[in-house]
PDB file of C-alpha atoms in Angstrom:
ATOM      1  CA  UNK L   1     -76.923 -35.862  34.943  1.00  0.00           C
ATOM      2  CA  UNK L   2     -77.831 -39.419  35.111  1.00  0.00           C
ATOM      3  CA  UNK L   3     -74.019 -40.007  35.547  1.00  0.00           C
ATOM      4  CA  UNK L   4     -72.965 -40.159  38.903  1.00  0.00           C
ATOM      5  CA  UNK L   5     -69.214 -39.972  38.113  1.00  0.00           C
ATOM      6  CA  UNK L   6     -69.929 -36.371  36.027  1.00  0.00           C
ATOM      7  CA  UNK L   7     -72.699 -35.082  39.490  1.00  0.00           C
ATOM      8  CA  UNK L   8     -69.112 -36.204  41.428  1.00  0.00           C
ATOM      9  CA  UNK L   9     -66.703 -33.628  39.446  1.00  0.00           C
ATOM     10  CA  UNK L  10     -69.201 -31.139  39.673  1.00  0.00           C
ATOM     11  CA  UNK L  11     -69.848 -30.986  43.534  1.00  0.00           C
ATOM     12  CA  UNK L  12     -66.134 -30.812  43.513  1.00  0.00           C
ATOM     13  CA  UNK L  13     -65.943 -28.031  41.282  1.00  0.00           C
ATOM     14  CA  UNK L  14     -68.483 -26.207  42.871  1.00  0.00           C
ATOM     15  CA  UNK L  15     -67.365 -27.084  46.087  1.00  0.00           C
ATOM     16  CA  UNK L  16     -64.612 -25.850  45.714  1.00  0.00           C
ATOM     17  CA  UNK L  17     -65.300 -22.409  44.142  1.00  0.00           C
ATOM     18  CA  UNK L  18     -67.360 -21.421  47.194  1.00  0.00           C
ATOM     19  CA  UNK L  19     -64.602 -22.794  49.496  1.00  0.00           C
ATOM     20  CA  UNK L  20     -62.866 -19.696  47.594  1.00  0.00           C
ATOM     21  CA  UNK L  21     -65.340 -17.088  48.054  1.00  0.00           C
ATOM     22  CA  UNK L  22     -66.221 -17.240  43.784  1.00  0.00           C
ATOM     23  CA  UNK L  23     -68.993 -14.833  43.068  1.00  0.00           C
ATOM     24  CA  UNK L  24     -69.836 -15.136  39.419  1.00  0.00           C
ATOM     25  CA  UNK L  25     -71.734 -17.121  37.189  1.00  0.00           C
ATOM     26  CA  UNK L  26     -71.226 -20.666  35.891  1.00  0.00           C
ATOM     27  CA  UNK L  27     -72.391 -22.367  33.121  1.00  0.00           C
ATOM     28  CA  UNK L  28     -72.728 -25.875  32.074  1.00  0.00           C
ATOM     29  CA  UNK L  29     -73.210 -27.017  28.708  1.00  0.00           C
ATOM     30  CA  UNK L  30     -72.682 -30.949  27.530  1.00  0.00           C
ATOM     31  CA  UNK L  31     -70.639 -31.314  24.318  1.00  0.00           C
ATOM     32  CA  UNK L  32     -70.595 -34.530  22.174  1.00  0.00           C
ATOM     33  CA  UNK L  33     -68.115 -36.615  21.533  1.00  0.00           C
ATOM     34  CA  UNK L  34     -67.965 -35.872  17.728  1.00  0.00           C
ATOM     35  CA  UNK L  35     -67.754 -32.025  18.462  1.00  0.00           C
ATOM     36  CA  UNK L  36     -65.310 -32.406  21.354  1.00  0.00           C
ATOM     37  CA  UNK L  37     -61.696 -32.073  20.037  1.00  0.00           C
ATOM     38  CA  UNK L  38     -60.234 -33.509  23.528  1.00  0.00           C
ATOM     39  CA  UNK L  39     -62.399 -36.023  23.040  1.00  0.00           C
ATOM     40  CA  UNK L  40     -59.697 -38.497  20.934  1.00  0.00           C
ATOM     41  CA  UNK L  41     -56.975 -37.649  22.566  1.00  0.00           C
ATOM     42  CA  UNK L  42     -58.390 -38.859  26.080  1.00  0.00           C
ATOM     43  CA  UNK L  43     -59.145 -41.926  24.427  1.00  0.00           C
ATOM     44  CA  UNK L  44     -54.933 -41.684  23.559  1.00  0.00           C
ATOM     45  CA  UNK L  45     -55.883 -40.954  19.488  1.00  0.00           C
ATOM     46  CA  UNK L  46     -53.352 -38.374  19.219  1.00  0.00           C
ATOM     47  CA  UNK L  47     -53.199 -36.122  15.662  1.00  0.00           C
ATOM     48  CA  UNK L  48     -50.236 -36.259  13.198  1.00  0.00           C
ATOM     49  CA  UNK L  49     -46.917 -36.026  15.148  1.00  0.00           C
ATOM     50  CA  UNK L  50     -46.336 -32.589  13.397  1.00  0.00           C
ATOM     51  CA  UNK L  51     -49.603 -30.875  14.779  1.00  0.00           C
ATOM     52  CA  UNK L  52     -48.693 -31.896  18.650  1.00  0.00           C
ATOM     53  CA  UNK L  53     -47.105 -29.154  20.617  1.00  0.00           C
ATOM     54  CA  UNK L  54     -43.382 -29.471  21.162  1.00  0.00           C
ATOM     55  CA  UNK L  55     -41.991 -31.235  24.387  1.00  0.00           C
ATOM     56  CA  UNK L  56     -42.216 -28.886  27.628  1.00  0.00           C
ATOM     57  CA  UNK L  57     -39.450 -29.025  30.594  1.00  0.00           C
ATOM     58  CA  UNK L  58     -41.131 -31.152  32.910  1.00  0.00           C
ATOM     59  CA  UNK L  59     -40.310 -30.648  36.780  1.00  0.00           C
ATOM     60  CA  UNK L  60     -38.348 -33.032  38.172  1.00  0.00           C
ATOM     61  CA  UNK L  61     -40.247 -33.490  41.327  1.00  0.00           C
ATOM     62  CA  UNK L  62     -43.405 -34.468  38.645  1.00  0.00           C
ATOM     63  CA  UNK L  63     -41.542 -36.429  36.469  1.00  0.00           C
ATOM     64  CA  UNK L  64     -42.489 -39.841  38.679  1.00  0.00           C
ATOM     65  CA  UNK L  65     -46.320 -38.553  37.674  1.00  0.00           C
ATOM     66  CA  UNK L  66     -45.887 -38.096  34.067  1.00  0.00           C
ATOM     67  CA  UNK L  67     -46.731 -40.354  30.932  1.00  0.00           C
ATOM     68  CA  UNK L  68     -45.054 -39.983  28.182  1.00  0.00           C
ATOM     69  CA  UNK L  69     -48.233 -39.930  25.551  1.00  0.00           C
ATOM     70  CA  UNK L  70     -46.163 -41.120  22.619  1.00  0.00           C
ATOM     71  CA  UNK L  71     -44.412 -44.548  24.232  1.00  0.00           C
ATOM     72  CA  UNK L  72     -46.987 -47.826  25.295  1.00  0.00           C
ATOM     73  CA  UNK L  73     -47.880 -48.076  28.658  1.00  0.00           C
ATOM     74  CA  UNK L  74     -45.195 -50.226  30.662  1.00  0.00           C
ATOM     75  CA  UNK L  75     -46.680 -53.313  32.770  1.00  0.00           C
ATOM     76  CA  UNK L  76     -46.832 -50.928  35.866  1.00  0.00           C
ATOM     77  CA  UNK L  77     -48.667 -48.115  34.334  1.00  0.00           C
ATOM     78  CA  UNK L  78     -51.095 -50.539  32.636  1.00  0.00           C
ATOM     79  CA  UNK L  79     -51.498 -51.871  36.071  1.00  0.00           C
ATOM     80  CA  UNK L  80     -52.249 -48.208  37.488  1.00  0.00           C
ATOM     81  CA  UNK L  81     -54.750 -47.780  35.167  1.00  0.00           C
ATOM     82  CA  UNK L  82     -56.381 -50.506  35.814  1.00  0.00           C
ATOM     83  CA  UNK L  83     -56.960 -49.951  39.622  1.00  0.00           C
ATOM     84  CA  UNK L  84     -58.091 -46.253  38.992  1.00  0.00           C
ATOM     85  CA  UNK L  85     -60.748 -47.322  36.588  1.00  0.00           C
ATOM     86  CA  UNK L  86     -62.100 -49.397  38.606  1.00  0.00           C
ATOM     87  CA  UNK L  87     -61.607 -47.285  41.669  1.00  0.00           C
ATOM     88  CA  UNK L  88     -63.264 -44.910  39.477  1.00  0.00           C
ATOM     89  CA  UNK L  89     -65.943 -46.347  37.013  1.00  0.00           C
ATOM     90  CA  UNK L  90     -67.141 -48.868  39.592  1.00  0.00           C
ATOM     91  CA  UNK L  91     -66.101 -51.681  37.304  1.00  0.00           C
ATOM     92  CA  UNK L  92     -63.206 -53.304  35.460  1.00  0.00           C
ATOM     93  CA  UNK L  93     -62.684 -51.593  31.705  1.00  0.00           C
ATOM     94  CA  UNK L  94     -60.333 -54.334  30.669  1.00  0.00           C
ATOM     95  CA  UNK L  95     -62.508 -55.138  27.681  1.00  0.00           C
ATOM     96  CA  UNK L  96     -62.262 -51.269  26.184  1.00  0.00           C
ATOM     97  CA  UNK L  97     -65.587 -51.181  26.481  1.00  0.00           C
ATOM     98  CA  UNK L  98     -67.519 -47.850  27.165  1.00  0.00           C
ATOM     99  CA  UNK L  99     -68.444 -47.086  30.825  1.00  0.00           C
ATOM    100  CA  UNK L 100     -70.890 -43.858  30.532  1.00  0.00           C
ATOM    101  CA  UNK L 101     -74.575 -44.684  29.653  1.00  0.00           C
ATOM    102  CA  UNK L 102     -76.850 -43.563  26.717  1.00  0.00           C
ATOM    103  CA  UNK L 103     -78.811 -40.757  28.182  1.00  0.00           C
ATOM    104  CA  UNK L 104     -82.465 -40.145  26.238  1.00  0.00           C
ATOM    105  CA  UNK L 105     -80.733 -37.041  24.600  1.00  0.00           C
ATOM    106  CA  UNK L 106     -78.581 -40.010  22.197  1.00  0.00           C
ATOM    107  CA  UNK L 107     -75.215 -38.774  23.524  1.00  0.00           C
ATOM    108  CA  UNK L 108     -73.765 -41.691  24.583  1.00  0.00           C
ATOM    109  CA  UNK L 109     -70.930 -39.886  26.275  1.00  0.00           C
ATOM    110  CA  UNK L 110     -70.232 -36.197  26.751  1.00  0.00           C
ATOM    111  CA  UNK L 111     -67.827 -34.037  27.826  1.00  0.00           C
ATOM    112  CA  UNK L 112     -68.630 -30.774  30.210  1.00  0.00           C
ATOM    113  CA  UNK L 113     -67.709 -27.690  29.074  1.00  0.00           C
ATOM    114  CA  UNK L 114     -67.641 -25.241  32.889  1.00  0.00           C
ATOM    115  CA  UNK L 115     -67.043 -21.972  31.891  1.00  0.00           C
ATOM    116  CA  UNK L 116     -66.899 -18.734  34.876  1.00  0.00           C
ATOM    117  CA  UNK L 117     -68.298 -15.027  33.807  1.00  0.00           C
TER     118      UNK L 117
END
């Protein structure tokens, strides 16, 4: 890929399967963002409140680590997100504005679908 962020999270995932002795098969397949149905809700569009799952016991020990999905962002968490997107894009995505590029294939952003047989 042409996105360095996406070549990142796959030498980890490989990486990481051979640190593990994985013998198998993988395959990679790009999925547009119109065919992706994660695709909204990492961009926090969430469906009708009576399709979500119901609430899960959360851990206490990851409770510091959790969002709730449903309640704004408080000043801190805004401010998290913030730093990791820029720790992580490379540049500041205050403006809402899209970071991946528009590859010659027209998707102009893509999720990877890694499944192991």
């Amino acid at each position: 890929s042409r996105n360095s962020a996406v070549n990142g999270i796959f030498k980890l995932a490989l990486d990481f399967l051979e640190s593990v002795g994985f013998v198998g098969c993988i395959h990679c397949e790009y999925v547009p963002s119109g065919a992706n149905p994660a695709d909204a809700p990492s961009r926090g569009v969430y469906p009708p409140h009576n399709l979500l799952l119901p609430p899960i016991d959360i851990p206490a020990v990851l409770i510091p680590f959790v969002v709730d999905a449903l309640s704004p962002l408080t000043s801190g968490e805004l401010s998290t997100a913030d730093i990791e997107c820029v720790e992580t894009c490379g540049e500041d995505d205050s403006d809402g504005g899209e970071d991946a590029a528009v590859g010659d294939d027209g998707l102009d952003e893509f999720s990877v679908l890694v499944s192991a047989i």
